[in-house]
Amino acid sequence: MTHPLIEQLTQARKAAQMTQADLAERAGLSRMTVQRLESGGLDPRLSTLSEMAHVLGLQFHASARNEDDAVTG
């Protein structure tokens, strides 16, 4: 199972009618990196997610939450 953020990036890529290779080239990544990320086989860096979001026209925001808030909120 992949993270909801990865699923959102994958859906945005498909909606933009981009292949994994297209996204990889535009984001400066390898196609294998995009494939492994989308399949859940890679724990990406924040910079990778941010660049992918940028290429897809999305804004990427990261925030930290208290673990108790994450469980209940």
Short mmCIF file of N, CA and C in Angstrom, two decimals:
data_model
loop_
_atom_site.label_atom_id
_atom_site.label_comp_id
_atom_site.label_asym_id
_atom_site.label_seq_id
_atom_site.Cartn_x
_atom_site.Cartn_y
_atom_site.Cartn_z
N MET A 1 0.84 -1.19 0.00
CA MET A 1 0.00 0.00 0.00
C MET A 1 0.88 1.24 0.00
N THR A 2 0.54 2.21 -0.83
CA THR A 2 1.34 3.41 -0.91
C THR A 2 0.72 4.52 -0.07
N HIS A 3 1.53 5.50 0.23
CA HIS A 3 1.11 6.64 1.03
C HIS A 3 0.13 7.50 0.21
N PRO A 4 -0.85 8.12 0.86
CA PRO A 4 -1.81 8.97 0.13
C PRO A 4 -1.14 10.07 -0.70
N LEU A 5 -0.03 10.61 -0.23
CA LEU A 5 0.67 11.63 -0.99
C LEU A 5 1.21 11.06 -2.31
N ILE A 6 1.75 9.86 -2.25
CA ILE A 6 2.26 9.20 -3.46
C ILE A 6 1.10 8.92 -4.42
N GLU A 7 -0.02 8.49 -3.87
CA GLU A 7 -1.19 8.22 -4.70
C GLU A 7 -1.66 9.50 -5.39
N GLN A 8 -1.62 10.63 -4.67
CA GLN A 8 -2.03 11.90 -5.25
C GLN A 8 -1.08 12.31 -6.38
N LEU A 9 0.21 12.14 -6.18
CA LEU A 9 1.17 12.46 -7.23
C LEU A 9 0.97 11.56 -8.45
N THR A 10 0.71 10.29 -8.21
CA THR A 10 0.47 9.35 -9.31
C THR A 10 -0.77 9.74 -10.09
N GLN A 11 -1.83 10.07 -9.39
CA GLN A 11 -3.07 10.48 -10.05
C GLN A 11 -2.86 11.75 -10.85
N ALA A 12 -2.10 12.70 -10.30
CA ALA A 12 -1.82 13.95 -11.01
C ALA A 12 -1.00 13.68 -12.27
N ARG A 13 -0.05 12.77 -12.17
CA ARG A 13 0.76 12.41 -13.34
C ARG A 13 -0.13 11.83 -14.44
N LYS A 14 -1.00 10.92 -14.06
CA LYS A 14 -1.88 10.29 -15.04
C LYS A 14 -2.87 11.29 -15.62
N ALA A 15 -3.39 12.19 -14.78
CA ALA A 15 -4.33 13.21 -15.26
C ALA A 15 -3.65 14.15 -16.26
N ALA A 16 -2.35 14.37 -16.07
CA ALA A 16 -1.59 15.21 -16.99
C ALA A 16 -1.14 14.43 -18.22
N GLN A 17 -1.54 13.17 -18.28
CA GLN A 17 -1.19 12.27 -19.39
C GLN A 17 0.33 12.20 -19.59
N MET A 18 1.02 12.10 -18.47
CA MET A 18 2.48 11.95 -18.48
C MET A 18 2.82 10.51 -18.15
N THR A 19 3.83 10.00 -18.81
CA THR A 19 4.34 8.69 -18.44
C THR A 19 5.30 8.86 -17.25
N GLN A 20 5.67 7.75 -16.65
CA GLN A 20 6.67 7.81 -15.59
C GLN A 20 7.98 8.37 -16.14
N ALA A 21 8.30 8.01 -17.37
CA ALA A 21 9.53 8.51 -18.00
C ALA A 21 9.46 10.02 -18.22
N ASP A 22 8.29 10.53 -18.62
CA ASP A 22 8.12 11.98 -18.81
C ASP A 22 8.36 12.72 -17.49
N LEU A 23 7.71 12.25 -16.45
CA LEU A 23 7.85 12.89 -15.14
C LEU A 23 9.30 12.81 -14.67
N ALA A 24 9.89 11.66 -14.82
CA ALA A 24 11.28 11.49 -14.38
C ALA A 24 12.19 12.48 -15.09
N GLU A 25 12.05 12.60 -16.40
CA GLU A 25 12.91 13.50 -17.17
C GLU A 25 12.74 14.94 -16.73
N ARG A 26 11.50 15.36 -16.57
CA ARG A 26 11.22 16.75 -16.20
C ARG A 26 11.64 17.06 -14.76
N ALA A 27 11.61 16.05 -13.90
CA ALA A 27 11.98 16.25 -12.49
C ALA A 27 13.45 15.96 -12.22
N GLY A 28 14.18 15.52 -13.24
CA GLY A 28 15.59 15.21 -13.06
C GLY A 28 15.83 13.93 -12.28
N LEU A 29 14.93 12.96 -12.47
CA LEU A 29 15.01 11.67 -11.78
C LEU A 29 15.14 10.56 -12.82
N SER A 30 15.41 9.37 -12.35
CA SER A 30 15.38 8.22 -13.26
C SER A 30 13.95 7.68 -13.33
N ARG A 31 13.62 7.04 -14.44
CA ARG A 31 12.30 6.43 -14.55
C ARG A 31 12.11 5.38 -13.47
N MET A 32 13.19 4.66 -13.15
CA MET A 32 13.13 3.63 -12.12
C MET A 32 12.77 4.24 -10.77
N THR A 33 13.28 5.42 -10.48
CA THR A 33 12.94 6.08 -9.21
C THR A 33 11.45 6.36 -9.14
N VAL A 34 10.89 6.91 -10.21
CA VAL A 34 9.45 7.20 -10.23
C VAL A 34 8.66 5.90 -10.12
N GLN A 35 9.07 4.87 -10.85
CA GLN A 35 8.36 3.59 -10.80
C GLN A 35 8.39 3.00 -9.40
N ARG A 36 9.55 2.99 -8.77
CA ARG A 36 9.67 2.42 -7.42
C ARG A 36 8.90 3.24 -6.40
N LEU A 37 8.91 4.55 -6.55
CA LEU A 37 8.17 5.41 -5.63
C LEU A 37 6.67 5.12 -5.75
N GLU A 38 6.16 5.07 -6.98
CA GLU A 38 4.73 4.84 -7.19
C GLU A 38 4.29 3.45 -6.74
N SER A 39 5.19 2.48 -6.78
CA SER A 39 4.83 1.12 -6.37
C SER A 39 5.01 0.88 -4.88
N GLY A 40 5.54 1.88 -4.18
CA GLY A 40 5.74 1.75 -2.74
C GLY A 40 7.07 1.12 -2.38
N GLY A 41 7.96 0.95 -3.36
CA GLY A 41 9.24 0.30 -3.11
C GLY A 41 10.38 1.26 -2.80
N LEU A 42 10.05 2.53 -2.56
CA LEU A 42 11.09 3.52 -2.31
C LEU A 42 10.59 4.52 -1.28
N ASP A 43 11.43 4.84 -0.33
CA ASP A 43 11.13 5.87 0.66
C ASP A 43 11.81 7.15 0.19
N PRO A 44 11.06 8.05 -0.44
CA PRO A 44 11.69 9.19 -1.12
C PRO A 44 12.12 10.31 -0.17
N ARG A 45 13.03 11.11 -0.67
CA ARG A 45 13.43 12.33 0.04
C ARG A 45 12.34 13.37 -0.16
N LEU A 46 12.25 14.31 0.77
CA LEU A 46 11.29 15.39 0.62
C LEU A 46 11.57 16.20 -0.65
N SER A 47 12.85 16.37 -0.97
CA SER A 47 13.20 17.14 -2.17
C SER A 47 12.68 16.44 -3.43
N THR A 48 12.67 15.13 -3.45
CA THR A 48 12.15 14.38 -4.60
C THR A 48 10.65 14.61 -4.74
N LEU A 49 9.93 14.49 -3.63
CA LEU A 49 8.48 14.71 -3.66
C LEU A 49 8.15 16.14 -4.07
N SER A 50 8.92 17.08 -3.55
CA SER A 50 8.70 18.49 -3.86
C SER A 50 8.91 18.76 -5.34
N GLU A 51 9.95 18.20 -5.92
CA GLU A 51 10.23 18.43 -7.34
C GLU A 51 9.17 17.77 -8.22
N MET A 52 8.74 16.58 -7.84
CA MET A 52 7.68 15.92 -8.60
C MET A 52 6.40 16.76 -8.56
N ALA A 53 6.05 17.25 -7.38
CA ALA A 53 4.85 18.08 -7.24
C ALA A 53 4.98 19.33 -8.11
N HIS A 54 6.15 19.95 -8.08
CA HIS A 54 6.38 21.16 -8.88
C HIS A 54 6.16 20.88 -10.37
N VAL A 55 6.73 19.80 -10.87
CA VAL A 55 6.59 19.44 -12.28
C VAL A 55 5.12 19.20 -12.63
N LEU A 56 4.36 18.67 -11.67
CA LEU A 56 2.95 18.36 -11.91
C LEU A 56 2.03 19.55 -11.64
N GLY A 57 2.62 20.70 -11.29
CA GLY A 57 1.82 21.90 -11.05
C GLY A 57 1.12 21.90 -9.71
N LEU A 58 1.65 21.13 -8.76
CA LEU A 58 1.07 21.07 -7.42
C LEU A 58 1.95 21.81 -6.43
N GLN A 59 1.36 22.30 -5.36
CA GLN A 59 2.13 22.88 -4.28
C GLN A 59 2.38 21.80 -3.24
N PHE A 60 3.59 21.75 -2.75
CA PHE A 60 3.97 20.74 -1.76
C PHE A 60 4.25 21.45 -0.44
N HIS A 61 3.55 21.02 0.60
CA HIS A 61 3.76 21.59 1.94
C HIS A 61 3.99 20.43 2.90
N ALA A 62 5.03 20.55 3.68
CA ALA A 62 5.30 19.53 4.70
C ALA A 62 5.14 20.18 6.07
N SER A 63 4.59 19.43 7.00
CA SER A 63 4.45 19.95 8.37
C SER A 63 4.62 18.80 9.34
N ALA A 64 5.06 19.15 10.51
CA ALA A 64 5.23 18.16 11.58
C ALA A 64 4.06 18.29 12.54
N ARG A 65 3.60 17.14 13.03
CA ARG A 65 2.52 17.15 14.01
C ARG A 65 2.93 16.30 15.19
N ASN A 66 2.34 16.61 16.31
CA ASN A 66 2.49 15.80 17.49
C ASN A 66 1.91 14.42 17.19
N GLU A 67 2.56 13.36 17.62
CA GLU A 67 2.06 12.01 17.33
C GLU A 67 0.64 11.81 17.80
N ASP A 68 0.28 12.38 18.95
CA ASP A 68 -1.10 12.24 19.45
C ASP A 68 -2.09 12.88 18.49
N ASP A 69 -1.72 14.05 17.91
CA ASP A 69 -2.58 14.71 16.94
C ASP A 69 -2.72 13.89 15.67
N ALA A 70 -1.63 13.26 15.25
CA ALA A 70 -1.64 12.46 14.03
C ALA A 70 -2.58 11.27 14.17
N VAL A 71 -2.66 10.71 15.35
CA VAL A 71 -3.53 9.55 15.57
C VAL A 71 -4.98 9.98 15.66
N THR A 72 -5.25 11.08 16.34
CA THR A 72 -6.64 11.51 16.53
C THR A 72 -7.12 12.52 15.51
N GLY A 73 -6.20 13.21 14.85
CA GLY A 73 -6.61 14.29 13.93
C GLY A 73 -6.30 13.95 12.58
#
